[in-house]
Amino acid sequence: MLKRFLIPLGLFLVLVVFLAIGLNRDPHEVPSPLVGKPAPDFKLQQLAEPDKSFSPADMRGQVWLLNVWASWCVSCRAEHPLLVAFARQGGLPIVGLNYKEVRGDGETDVKKLAADEETTLTRQRAAAWLSQHGNPYLLSALDMDGRVGIDYGVYGVPETYLIDKKGVIRYKQIGPITPEALEKKILPLAKQLAGES
């Protein structure tokens, strides 16, 4: 009879322990299966120079940040001043990945747009937003349909990846970069990676 009560009680206690552990974790530190693995390759058009494309291979030999952003993203507005100030200091290059600029806004029915209309609207919105808020990016690539974001495991924007000289993802920031994350995690790791050959 005592066993009948101990088994459910034991299961309940195990559940409470897992819940307590989960509640004490930082939601911005969701482990990514991509950390420690090569950054997925892609080739996308650049925002500012439509006749040019960008691929992560273009950054080989450098430690850099890939920042996933969109003009409709409220959290991107929170981190953007920090990125602009950081970019002015120089050092670590930031490449923007403009993510589902038109498809992600929740207002535009892309089924009613021709492909060239979506591209034009994407470029207009993204360029206007960077013009208004400042442009911290070395360049921005256009991930209009979100396929590259899927390859990178993007949960939502913003997300930022620290990529080493060999093209391996070394850190993933989910949500806005904070001054604390920049100073205590990203910059020390970037400095360490820059010293590696």
XYZ file of N, CA and C in Angstrom:
591
model
N 0.825 -1.194 0.000
C 0.000 0.000 0.000
C 0.868 1.257 0.000
N 1.942 1.239 0.778
C 2.832 2.392 0.850
C 3.498 2.655 -0.500
N 3.813 1.586 -1.261
C 4.417 1.733 -2.580
C 3.513 2.513 -3.530
N 2.238 2.311 -3.425
C 1.282 3.000 -4.294
C 1.375 4.509 -4.147
N 1.718 4.975 -2.984
C 1.818 6.424 -2.740
C 3.228 6.951 -2.990
N 4.216 6.118 -2.788
C 5.599 6.563 -2.957
C 5.966 6.781 -4.429
N 5.476 5.956 -5.318
C 5.807 6.099 -6.738
C 5.290 7.431 -7.285
N 4.002 7.778 -7.099
C 3.548 9.094 -7.589
C 4.259 10.256 -6.907
N 4.543 10.090 -5.603
C 5.252 11.145 -4.883
C 6.659 11.327 -5.450
N 7.340 10.221 -5.743
C 8.678 10.290 -6.328
C 8.657 10.953 -7.699
N 7.693 10.584 -8.521
C 7.561 11.210 -9.845
C 7.269 12.706 -9.727
N 6.440 13.060 -8.780
C 6.118 14.470 -8.554
C 7.364 15.252 -8.143
N 8.167 14.688 -7.260
C 9.389 15.366 -6.808
C 10.387 15.529 -7.955
N 10.513 14.537 -8.810
C 11.396 14.640 -9.977
C 10.909 15.768 -10.886
N 9.608 15.843 -11.093
C 9.032 16.901 -11.915
C 9.299 18.278 -11.312
N 9.176 18.408 -10.001
C 9.446 19.680 -9.317
C 10.908 20.085 -9.490
N 11.817 19.133 -9.397
C 13.247 19.425 -9.563
C 13.519 19.936 -10.980
N 12.981 19.262 -12.000
C 13.182 19.711 -13.386
C 12.573 21.097 -13.612
N 11.421 21.346 -13.033
C 10.783 22.653 -13.160
C 11.642 23.731 -12.509
N 12.176 23.462 -11.339
C 13.029 24.436 -10.640
C 14.290 24.734 -11.451
N 14.878 23.711 -12.033
C 16.069 23.916 -12.861
C 15.722 24.772 -14.072
N 14.614 24.461 -14.723
C 14.195 25.216 -15.897
C 13.896 26.671 -15.598
N 13.301 26.950 -14.458
C 12.961 28.330 -14.090
C 14.189 29.158 -13.751
N 15.271 28.509 -13.399
C 16.492 29.237 -13.049
C 17.421 29.456 -14.235
N 17.046 28.982 -15.407
C 17.872 29.179 -16.603
C 17.513 30.473 -17.306
N 18.502 31.062 -17.946
C 18.298 32.266 -18.743
C 17.716 31.861 -20.093
N 16.523 32.390 -20.454
C 15.913 31.979 -21.721
C 16.712 32.413 -22.947
N 17.645 33.355 -22.785
C 18.483 33.783 -23.901
C 19.638 32.825 -24.134
N 19.783 31.850 -23.263
C 20.884 30.914 -23.389
C 20.382 29.517 -23.724
N 19.479 29.432 -24.667
C 19.016 28.141 -25.153
C 20.174 27.511 -25.911
N 20.571 26.310 -25.536
C 21.701 25.714 -26.235
C 21.376 25.505 -27.717
N 22.314 25.841 -28.549
C 22.120 25.677 -29.988
C 22.939 24.491 -30.467
N 22.324 23.610 -31.248
C 23.096 22.489 -31.786
C 24.147 22.932 -32.802
N 24.078 24.191 -33.251
C 25.038 24.681 -34.237
C 26.339 25.194 -33.620
N 26.326 25.498 -32.314
C 27.543 26.001 -31.674
C 28.603 24.893 -31.727
N 29.763 25.272 -32.259
C 30.855 24.320 -32.430
C 30.861 23.652 -33.799
N 29.890 24.020 -34.632
C 29.802 23.442 -35.975
C 29.959 24.542 -37.027
N 30.343 24.165 -38.251
C 30.478 25.181 -39.303
C 29.165 25.920 -39.545
N 29.282 27.221 -39.739
C 28.103 28.033 -40.054
C 27.532 27.559 -41.381
N 26.217 27.359 -41.455
C 25.629 26.954 -42.723
C 25.963 27.950 -43.834
N 26.299 27.419 -44.984
C 26.674 28.280 -46.097
C 25.432 28.784 -46.821
N 25.541 29.953 -47.378
C 24.474 30.525 -48.195
C 25.084 31.573 -49.106
N 24.307 31.995 -50.076
C 24.708 33.085 -50.958
C 23.454 33.911 -51.216
N 23.450 35.141 -50.686
C 22.290 36.024 -50.789
C 22.692 37.383 -51.342
N 21.722 38.059 -51.948
C 21.959 39.421 -52.426
C 22.182 40.356 -51.245
N 23.024 41.350 -51.487
C 23.240 42.382 -50.486
C 22.150 43.446 -50.581
N 21.848 44.064 -49.458
C 20.836 45.106 -49.408
C 21.279 46.348 -50.178
N 22.437 46.871 -49.852
C 22.880 48.149 -50.418
C 23.365 48.026 -51.857
N 23.891 46.856 -52.203
C 24.431 46.657 -53.545
C 23.788 45.417 -54.162
N 22.634 45.600 -54.818
C 21.878 44.462 -55.351
C 22.633 43.584 -56.332
N 23.636 44.135 -56.985
C 24.403 43.350 -57.956
C 25.470 42.488 -57.287
N 25.625 42.639 -55.966
C 26.613 41.846 -55.229
C 25.900 40.877 -54.296
N 26.567 39.759 -54.047
C 26.027 38.775 -53.111
C 26.976 38.654 -51.923
N 26.499 37.950 -50.898
C 27.319 37.693 -49.725
C 27.199 36.228 -49.357
N 28.321 35.665 -48.939
C 28.386 34.305 -48.428
C 29.283 34.318 -47.186
N 29.006 33.494 -46.187
C 29.905 33.429 -45.027
C 31.354 33.144 -45.404
N 31.557 32.487 -46.517
C 32.931 32.212 -46.974
C 33.703 33.508 -47.226
N 32.976 34.600 -47.507
C 33.626 35.898 -47.726
C 34.307 36.423 -46.463
N 33.920 35.887 -45.309
C 34.463 36.367 -44.032
C 35.536 35.435 -43.467
N 35.903 34.395 -44.201
C 36.928 33.468 -43.705
C 38.188 34.237 -43.342
N 38.785 33.830 -42.227
C 39.994 34.491 -41.759
C 39.698 35.622 -40.780
N 38.414 35.900 -40.540
C 38.018 36.955 -39.598
C 37.047 36.383 -38.559
N 37.077 36.955 -37.384
C 36.055 36.690 -36.371
C 34.986 37.752 -36.599
N 33.727 37.336 -36.655
C 32.669 38.286 -36.999
C 31.332 37.895 -36.384
N 30.410 38.840 -36.415
C 29.058 38.613 -35.915
C 28.077 38.593 -37.081
N 27.150 37.653 -37.038
C 26.018 37.628 -37.960
C 24.798 37.976 -37.121
N 24.194 39.128 -37.408
C 23.044 39.611 -36.639
C 21.781 39.523 -37.492
N 20.817 38.731 -37.036
C 19.552 38.545 -37.740
C 18.592 39.634 -37.270
N 18.054 40.416 -38.235
C 17.225 41.570 -37.880
C 16.130 41.796 -38.925
N 15.161 42.629 -38.548
C 14.106 43.066 -39.476
C 13.550 44.391 -38.954
N 13.041 45.207 -39.850
C 12.525 46.519 -39.437
C 11.260 46.400 -38.600
N 10.505 45.319 -38.742
C 9.268 45.129 -37.982
C 9.520 44.556 -36.595
N 10.736 44.201 -36.301
C 11.105 43.530 -35.045
C 11.288 44.551 -33.920
N 10.415 44.491 -32.927
C 10.475 45.426 -31.798
C 11.754 45.225 -30.985
N 12.143 43.987 -30.744
C 13.355 43.713 -29.965
C 14.621 44.164 -30.684
N 14.559 44.198 -32.024
C 15.714 44.687 -32.790
C 15.955 46.166 -32.483
N 14.880 46.894 -32.262
C 15.000 48.317 -31.911
C 15.692 48.484 -30.566
N 15.465 47.540 -29.661
C 16.093 47.609 -28.337
C 17.608 47.433 -28.422
N 18.066 46.526 -29.262
C 19.504 46.260 -29.335
C 20.234 47.163 -30.330
N 19.502 47.779 -31.244
C 20.133 48.504 -32.350
C 21.074 49.637 -31.915
N 20.696 50.484 -30.952
C 21.636 51.534 -30.528
C 22.959 50.960 -30.015
N 22.895 49.822 -29.343
C 24.118 49.181 -28.854
C 24.979 48.707 -30.030
N 24.341 48.136 -31.053
C 25.094 47.691 -32.227
C 25.732 48.865 -32.961
N 24.984 49.956 -33.072
C 25.517 51.145 -33.761
C 26.729 51.688 -33.005
N 26.605 51.814 -31.675
C 27.721 52.319 -30.866
C 28.922 51.375 -30.949
N 28.659 50.075 -30.910
C 29.730 49.086 -30.989
C 30.437 49.154 -32.344
N 29.668 49.296 -33.401
C 30.253 49.364 -34.754
C 31.136 50.596 -34.912
N 30.757 51.699 -34.271
C 31.574 52.924 -34.354
C 32.945 52.735 -33.723
N 33.030 51.847 -32.732
C 34.314 51.570 -32.076
C 35.233 50.753 -32.974
N 34.656 50.104 -33.970
C 35.456 49.281 -34.878
C 35.815 47.966 -34.234
N 36.621 47.219 -34.901
C 37.055 45.946 -34.357
C 36.335 44.775 -34.979
N 35.276 44.348 -34.350
C 34.558 43.151 -34.769
C 33.514 43.495 -35.829
N 33.666 42.985 -37.064
C 32.683 43.307 -38.102
C 31.339 42.634 -37.824
N 30.270 43.353 -38.156
C 28.909 42.834 -38.000
C 28.276 42.769 -39.390
N 27.803 41.585 -39.730
C 27.063 41.400 -40.973
C 25.602 41.215 -40.579
N 24.716 41.947 -41.252
C 23.298 41.821 -40.981
C 22.663 40.776 -41.885
N 21.719 40.049 -41.336
C 20.894 39.138 -42.121
C 19.457 39.637 -41.970
N 19.006 40.382 -42.974
C 17.658 40.929 -42.937
C 16.679 39.784 -43.178
N 15.889 39.491 -42.156
C 15.090 38.274 -42.099
C 13.609 38.527 -42.372
N 13.096 37.964 -43.462
C 11.673 38.006 -43.792
C 11.076 39.401 -43.623
N 11.735 40.367 -44.218
C 11.343 41.778 -44.077
C 9.875 42.005 -44.430
N 9.405 41.431 -45.501
C 8.013 41.616 -45.919
C 7.138 40.474 -45.394
N 7.629 39.260 -45.497
C 6.831 38.092 -45.098
C 6.616 38.005 -43.592
N 7.480 38.600 -42.819
C 7.387 38.491 -41.364
C 6.614 39.606 -40.696
N 6.188 40.609 -41.443
C 5.547 41.762 -40.804
C 4.113 41.496 -40.363
N 3.529 40.394 -40.841
C 2.181 40.049 -40.429
C 1.089 40.869 -41.097
N 1.458 41.771 -41.980
C 0.473 42.651 -42.617
C 0.397 42.456 -44.131
N 1.514 42.140 -44.744
C 1.576 42.075 -46.201
C 1.270 40.660 -46.684
N 0.363 40.534 -47.624
C 0.051 39.249 -48.238
C 0.988 39.073 -49.434
N 2.074 38.308 -49.216
C 3.076 38.151 -50.268
C 2.549 37.370 -51.458
N 1.453 36.650 -51.279
C 0.864 35.918 -52.402
C 0.340 36.876 -53.466
N 0.068 38.105 -53.039
C -0.442 39.110 -53.974
C 0.670 39.928 -54.614
N 1.912 39.667 -54.196
C 3.056 40.411 -54.734
C 3.843 39.575 -55.724
N 4.293 40.196 -56.770
C 5.240 39.541 -57.677
C 6.600 39.519 -56.975
N 7.467 38.606 -57.377
C 8.781 38.462 -56.733
C 9.561 39.768 -56.759
N 9.541 40.499 -57.881
C 10.292 41.748 -57.957
C 9.671 42.822 -57.053
N 8.346 42.762 -56.853
C 7.702 43.725 -55.944
C 8.114 43.462 -54.495
N 8.206 42.177 -54.132
C 8.648 41.833 -52.775
C 10.093 42.286 -52.554
N 10.935 42.076 -53.556
C 12.332 42.491 -53.447
C 12.429 44.005 -53.288
N 11.687 44.742 -54.093
C 11.705 46.205 -54.023
C 11.215 46.688 -52.664
N 10.118 46.122 -52.179
C 9.566 46.512 -50.882
C 10.530 46.176 -49.748
N 11.159 45.007 -49.837
C 12.151 44.604 -48.839
C 13.291 45.618 -48.786
N 13.832 45.949 -49.932
C 14.951 46.898 -49.997
C 14.538 48.275 -49.466
N 13.359 48.735 -49.843
C 12.896 50.052 -49.386
C 12.753 50.098 -47.874
N 12.075 49.111 -47.319
C 11.839 49.094 -45.859
C 13.137 48.980 -45.071
N 13.972 48.018 -45.468
C 15.219 47.780 -44.730
C 16.156 48.981 -44.828
N 16.303 49.543 -46.017
C 17.193 50.696 -46.197
C 16.675 51.914 -45.434
N 15.360 52.131 -45.455
C 14.783 53.273 -44.734
C 14.999 53.115 -43.233
N 14.846 51.908 -42.732
C 15.020 51.672 -41.299
C 16.474 51.923 -40.877
N 17.423 51.433 -41.664
C 18.835 51.656 -41.345
C 19.201 53.132 -41.486
N 18.620 53.809 -42.446
C 18.875 55.238 -42.613
C 18.376 56.022 -41.401
N 17.236 55.622 -40.886
C 16.651 56.316 -39.740
C 17.358 55.996 -38.427
N 17.733 54.727 -38.223
C 18.263 54.289 -36.926
C 19.779 54.112 -36.897
N 20.435 54.235 -38.030
C 21.881 54.021 -38.092
C 22.185 52.636 -38.635
N 23.318 52.519 -39.298
C 23.684 51.254 -39.914
C 24.978 50.719 -39.307
N 24.859 49.711 -38.432
C 26.061 49.153 -37.805
C 26.738 48.069 -38.641
N 26.146 47.744 -39.790
C 26.576 46.570 -40.536
C 27.633 46.875 -41.592
N 28.568 45.970 -41.705
C 29.516 45.980 -42.809
C 28.713 45.866 -44.102
N 27.695 45.007 -44.048
C 26.720 44.842 -45.130
C 25.552 44.053 -44.561
N 24.435 44.086 -45.258
C 23.287 43.251 -44.900
C 22.917 42.396 -46.098
N 22.626 41.130 -45.826
C 22.161 40.204 -46.859
C 20.660 40.000 -46.664
N 19.953 39.749 -47.764
C 18.500 39.649 -47.736
C 18.028 38.195 -47.709
N 17.476 37.784 -46.572
C 16.878 36.457 -46.419
C 15.359 36.637 -46.487
N 14.859 36.887 -47.695
C 13.457 37.278 -47.858
C 12.473 36.166 -47.513
N 12.815 34.928 -47.801
C 11.877 33.842 -47.512
C 12.193 33.107 -46.210
N 13.274 33.472 -45.546
C 13.617 32.884 -44.252
C 14.319 31.544 -44.312
N 14.709 31.106 -45.491
C 15.357 29.786 -45.601
C 16.704 29.737 -44.895
N 17.472 30.805 -45.006
C 18.766 30.831 -44.313
C 18.539 30.840 -42.804
N 17.548 31.599 -42.367
C 17.201 31.611 -40.943
C 16.869 30.218 -40.432
N 16.149 29.440 -41.229
C 15.823 28.061 -40.847
C 17.104 27.247 -40.695
N 18.035 27.403 -41.652
C 19.308 26.666 -41.590
C 20.102 27.022 -40.331
N 19.960 28.260 -39.873
C 20.676 28.707 -38.678
C 19.892 28.439 -37.390
N 18.699 27.902 -37.506
C 17.905 27.600 -36.323
C 17.346 28.840 -35.651
N 17.005 29.856 -36.442
C 16.486 31.102 -35.886
C 15.114 30.836 -35.257
N 14.996 31.174 -33.970
C 13.724 31.061 -33.253
C 12.878 32.294 -33.513
N 13.535 33.418 -33.588
C 12.886 34.711 -33.782
C 13.971 35.766 -33.815
N 13.615 36.933 -34.267
C 14.615 37.989 -34.358
C 14.520 38.884 -33.140
N 15.622 39.469 -32.711
C 16.980 39.301 -33.232
C 17.672 38.069 -32.650
N 18.602 37.584 -33.397
C 19.537 36.563 -32.939
C 20.899 36.921 -33.520
N 21.941 36.588 -32.785
C 23.290 36.944 -33.212
C 24.217 35.746 -33.024
N 25.065 35.532 -34.021
C 26.007 34.418 -34.012
C 27.424 34.973 -34.070
N 28.282 34.482 -33.193
C 29.706 34.799 -33.242
C 30.381 33.668 -34.012
N 31.036 34.031 -35.111
C 31.630 33.044 -36.014
C 33.144 33.267 -36.071
N 33.890 32.173 -35.946
C 35.349 32.294 -35.884
C 35.984 32.357 -37.271
N 37.313 32.428 -37.283
C 38.077 32.592 -38.526
C 37.889 31.437 -39.507
N 37.573 30.263 -38.972
C 37.405 29.080 -39.822
C 35.946 28.894 -40.250
N 35.073 29.799 -39.827
C 33.672 29.694 -40.208
C 32.831 28.836 -39.280
N 33.301 28.649 -38.047
C 32.587 27.833 -37.065
C 31.818 28.757 -36.115
N 30.572 28.421 -35.852
C 29.761 29.187 -34.892
C 30.267 28.883 -33.487
N 30.606 29.927 -32.748
C 31.145 29.749 -31.398
C 30.196 30.213 -30.294
N 29.210 31.023 -30.661
C 28.262 31.525 -29.653
C 26.996 31.974 -30.364
N 25.857 31.765 -29.699
C 24.575 32.225 -30.238
C 23.842 33.008 -29.154
N 23.479 34.225 -29.488
C 22.687 35.071 -28.590
C 21.257 35.078 -29.104
N 20.344 34.598 -28.293
C 18.928 34.633 -28.647
C 18.341 35.883 -28.005
N 17.660 36.680 -28.802
C 17.103 37.933 -28.298
C 18.129 39.046 -28.428
N 17.759 40.229 -27.951
C 18.646 41.384 -28.107
C 19.968 41.213 -27.373
N 21.025 41.705 -27.992
C 22.318 41.769 -27.307
C 22.212 42.864 -26.257
N 22.631 42.550 -25.055
C 22.648 43.527 -23.968
C 24.086 43.967 -23.740
N 24.281 45.114 -23.077
C 25.659 45.508 -22.757
C 26.392 44.422 -21.960
N 25.669 43.765 -21.061
C 26.279 42.706 -20.255
C 26.724 41.530 -21.121
N 25.849 41.082 -22.034
C 26.211 39.962 -22.918
C 27.397 40.333 -23.802
N 27.413 41.574 -24.276
C 28.505 42.030 -25.133
C 29.825 42.039 -24.372
N 29.810 42.634 -23.181
C 31.049 42.791 -22.399
C 31.535 41.504 -21.751
N 30.600 40.680 -21.273
C 31.006 39.514 -20.488
C 31.116 38.223 -21.294
N 30.422 38.161 -22.430
C 30.438 36.917 -23.191
C 31.026 37.089 -24.586
N 30.425 37.969 -25.371
C 30.784 38.065 -26.788
C 32.197 38.596 -26.990
N 32.516 39.743 -26.385
C 33.846 40.335 -26.614
C 34.992 39.489 -26.071
N 34.899 38.939 -24.844
C 36.000 38.077 -24.401
C 36.213 36.859 -25.302
N 35.112 36.256 -25.748
C 35.242 35.099 -26.630
C 35.802 35.513 -27.991
N 35.334 36.656 -28.510
C 35.852 37.152 -29.796
C 37.348 37.426 -29.706
N 37.791 38.005 -28.595
C 39.214 38.313 -28.405
C 40.033 37.021 -28.364
N 39.508 36.041 -27.672
C 40.180 34.747 -27.595
C 40.250 34.106 -28.988
N 39.156 34.158 -29.731
C 39.123 33.555 -31.065
C 40.036 34.301 -32.035
N 40.146 35.616 -31.881
C 41.019 36.411 -32.759
C 42.485 36.044 -32.555
N 42.830 35.623 -31.337
C 44.214 35.240 -31.039
C 44.576 33.859 -31.521
N 43.559 33.042 -31.829
C 43.831 31.681 -32.311
C 44.233 31.742 -33.783
N 45.107 30.809 -34.150
C 45.493 30.769 -35.570
C 44.903 29.606 -36.272
